[in-house]
Structure formats: structure tokens, C-alpha cells
Amino acid sequence: MIPIQCKISPSILAADFTQLGKELDRVNNADLIHIDVMDGHFVPNISYGVPIARAVKAATDVPLDIHLMIDEPERFIHDFAVLKPEFITIHYEAVTHLQRAAAYIREQGVKVGVALNPHTPLDGLQYVLDDIDMILIMTVNPGYGGQGFIPAMENKIRDCRHMIREYPIDIQVDGGITKENIARLWRAGANIFVAGSAIFQSENPAEYIEEMRLSKG
Ligand code: DX5
Ligand code: ZN
């Protein structure tokens, strides 16, 4: 049985960008810092890119978790990899040669995540399980923070955990995650929890992170 560790990854998309350094201090007990990169093409929104990721890296000791919601992510993998993040996650729907892109991320000493939009089946991943370290199950349609969790994703998490049962692969969930739904998602098999609005809109983000850890059961 492969040990499964719970990790909380606050998404800075919901932070106050005018106070980014202070916002990062408020989540310095997190396991990861989630950075949502959007290109206005793969998703209908533009967020930020390498310069902001570099600034975040300089301002925190918490490892970075970079979520690329961009077309042709291969073009930017190296620029993000030099920041030595824990994960670089690319979207299944955004690449033609997934295995090659995954190998390219690993070559640079970074763990590989592959994200699936809510409608994307798990099947496409079954022959690349040796090449990836994390599966990100999107629990909203990517592009915006503050959306509601899509309930059908709970079964997808369960099916995913079954599919990877013999592999040391993390399952991350992203979108509409709160301390109220973390327990059932942990039971379904997710172990890395991204939360933007829930954490940054709370009174005390560090305390909220701790509450998430406790409420998972
Ligand atoms: C959505 C992003 C998420 C987003 C989550 O496209 O990938 O990481 O910041 O935000 P909340 O937690 O507010 O749903
Ligand atoms: Zn994300």
C-alpha cells in the first residue's frame, strides 16, 4: 500500500495582488503554493506568468505548484522549471504529445502533473502512469476562481484512485474546495487540495488551512 499524504495548496488567484508578499505570509503553513497561469486562449481568462511566479518564489519558502492553463505549454516549461517548483501541471487537452511533454518536465527535475477538465475521461492517462506524478482532477471548468464544485467529480476521483492504485501518484482537486467538502473528497481518494477563495477570503488563512487538515478526518 502506497502511503498517501494530505497537502493543502492555496491558490494565489484569490489573493490581494497589491499585497502579495503579505498574502504569502498569511499562508506560510501551507504545503504548496498554487499558481494558476492562464493565457486567455485555453481558458477564457488571463492571469499571470513567469514574472509573478518568480516573485512568489522569492517571497516564500513553500514549494510552488504551477498549474498551466495554457495552449502549447511545452513552450514555457523550461521558464517555469528554472524556478524549481515541486510540480508543473499541464492540461491533457492542451498537448498533442503528452508523454513527451511529461518526460521533458521530469528531465528538468520537476514532478509532472496532468490536469483533466471535468468532461475529460480518465482513460487517456492509463498508458502514461509511469510518466506522471500527479493527476489534477478539475472540479470546476478552469478559468475562474470562486465557482461551485461539480458534484459528479466525486465519482471521478474515486475511479481515478482505483486506476492508479499501484502507482505512487497524487490526486489533486481544484475548484470549489472548502473545509466543508474536503472530508468526502479525501475519502474518495484525493490528497492534494487546492483552495483559492475559501482560504484567502477567510479571516485567518493559516487557521483555515489547519481547519482543512483537521476536517478531512
Ligand atoms: C480555476 C483555478 C483554480 C482556482 C480555484 O481555473 O485552476 O486554482 O483558483 O479557486 P476556488 O478555490 O476559488 O474555486
Ligand atoms: Zn488551479
Short mmCIF file of C-alpha atoms in Angstrom, two decimals, residues 11-120:
data_model
loop_
_atom_site.label_atom_id
_atom_site.label_comp_id
_atom_site.label_asym_id
_atom_site.label_seq_id
_atom_site.Cartn_x
_atom_site.Cartn_y
_atom_site.Cartn_z
CA SER A 11 -4.32 29.35 -4.97
CA ILE A 12 -2.98 32.90 -5.08
CA LEU A 13 -5.55 33.71 -7.77
CA ALA A 14 -7.79 34.70 -4.85
CA ALA A 15 -5.10 36.74 -3.06
CA ASP A 16 -4.85 40.54 -2.96
CA PHE A 17 -2.21 41.15 -5.65
CA THR A 18 -1.33 44.57 -4.26
CA GLN A 19 -0.16 42.81 -1.09
CA LEU A 20 1.22 39.58 -2.49
CA GLY A 21 4.12 39.31 -0.05
CA LYS A 22 1.80 39.74 2.94
CA GLU A 23 -0.72 37.31 1.47
CA LEU A 24 2.02 34.69 1.12
CA ASP A 25 2.99 35.24 4.77
CA ARG A 26 -0.60 34.53 5.75
CA VAL A 27 -0.36 31.04 4.21
CA ASN A 28 3.18 30.14 5.26
CA ASN A 29 1.93 26.93 6.89
CA ALA A 30 0.68 25.59 3.53
CA ASP A 31 2.27 22.56 1.87
CA LEU A 32 2.36 24.14 -1.58
CA ILE A 33 1.54 27.47 -3.24
CA HIS A 34 -0.72 27.02 -6.27
CA ILE A 35 -0.02 29.36 -9.19
CA ASP A 36 -2.73 29.49 -11.88
CA VAL A 37 -1.28 30.54 -15.22
CA MET A 38 -3.96 31.42 -17.82
CA ASP A 39 -3.43 32.51 -21.42
CA GLY A 40 -6.85 33.82 -22.49
CA HIS A 41 -6.92 31.06 -25.12
CA PHE A 42 -7.00 27.67 -23.44
CA VAL A 43 -9.23 29.29 -20.83
CA PRO A 44 -11.34 32.45 -21.20
CA ASN A 45 -9.23 34.48 -18.78
CA ILE A 46 -5.70 35.86 -18.44
CA SER A 47 -3.93 35.77 -15.09
CA TYR A 48 -0.13 35.94 -14.78
CA GLY A 49 3.01 34.18 -15.94
CA VAL A 50 6.69 33.65 -15.24
CA PRO A 51 7.50 37.07 -13.65
CA ILE A 52 4.85 36.67 -10.96
CA ALA A 53 5.85 33.04 -10.34
CA ARG A 54 9.43 34.26 -9.90
CA ALA A 55 8.31 36.93 -7.42
CA VAL A 56 6.33 34.34 -5.45
CA LYS A 57 9.35 32.04 -5.39
CA ALA A 58 11.46 34.86 -3.94
CA ALA A 59 8.86 35.69 -1.29
CA THR A 60 8.13 32.25 0.20
CA ASP A 61 9.84 29.04 1.28
CA VAL A 62 6.74 26.99 0.50
CA PRO A 63 7.24 24.87 -2.67
CA LEU A 64 5.44 26.04 -5.81
CA ASP A 65 2.66 24.12 -7.55
CA ILE A 66 2.33 25.58 -11.04
CA HIS A 67 -0.91 24.94 -12.94
CA LEU A 68 -0.54 25.84 -16.61
CA MET A 69 -3.92 26.54 -18.21
CA ILE A 70 -2.29 27.43 -21.50
CA ASP A 71 -2.12 26.05 -25.02
CA GLU A 72 1.22 24.56 -26.11
CA PRO A 73 2.57 24.51 -22.54
CA GLU A 74 5.82 22.92 -23.80
CA ARG A 75 6.93 26.40 -24.88
CA PHE A 76 7.02 27.63 -21.28
CA ILE A 77 8.01 24.55 -19.29
CA HIS A 78 11.68 25.46 -19.14
CA ASP A 79 10.99 29.02 -17.94
CA PHE A 80 8.93 27.69 -15.05
CA ALA A 81 11.24 24.74 -14.35
CA VAL A 82 14.18 27.04 -13.57
CA LEU A 83 12.16 28.25 -10.57
CA LYS A 84 12.49 24.70 -9.19
CA PRO A 85 8.80 24.18 -8.35
CA GLU A 86 7.55 20.96 -6.79
CA PHE A 87 5.07 20.40 -9.65
CA ILE A 88 4.39 21.68 -13.13
CA THR A 89 0.92 20.66 -14.24
CA ILE A 90 -0.11 20.75 -17.87
CA HIS A 91 -3.58 20.11 -19.28
CA TYR A 92 -4.30 16.85 -21.08
CA GLU A 93 -6.44 18.82 -23.54
CA ALA A 94 -3.65 21.30 -24.35
CA VAL A 95 -0.94 18.93 -25.62
CA THR A 96 -0.68 16.53 -28.55
CA HIS A 97 2.32 14.57 -27.27
CA LEU A 98 1.58 14.15 -23.59
CA GLN A 99 4.24 11.53 -22.89
CA ARG A 100 6.93 13.69 -24.47
CA ALA A 101 5.86 16.79 -22.54
CA ALA A 102 5.80 14.80 -19.29
CA ALA A 103 9.28 13.43 -19.91
CA TYR A 104 10.52 16.96 -20.67
CA ILE A 105 9.26 18.21 -17.28
CA ARG A 106 10.90 15.30 -15.45
CA GLU A 107 14.19 15.80 -17.28
CA GLN A 108 14.36 19.17 -15.55
CA GLY A 109 13.95 17.64 -12.12
CA VAL A 110 10.34 18.73 -11.62
CA LYS A 111 7.38 16.48 -10.79
CA VAL A 112 4.75 16.15 -13.51
CA GLY A 113 1.07 16.88 -13.05
CA VAL A 114 -1.59 16.29 -15.70
CA ALA A 115 -4.88 18.13 -15.36
CA LEU A 116 -8.20 16.90 -16.72
CA ASN A 117 -11.14 19.20 -17.40
CA PRO A 118 -14.39 17.98 -15.84
CA HIS A 119 -15.64 16.29 -19.04
CA THR A 120 -12.29 14.66 -19.94
#
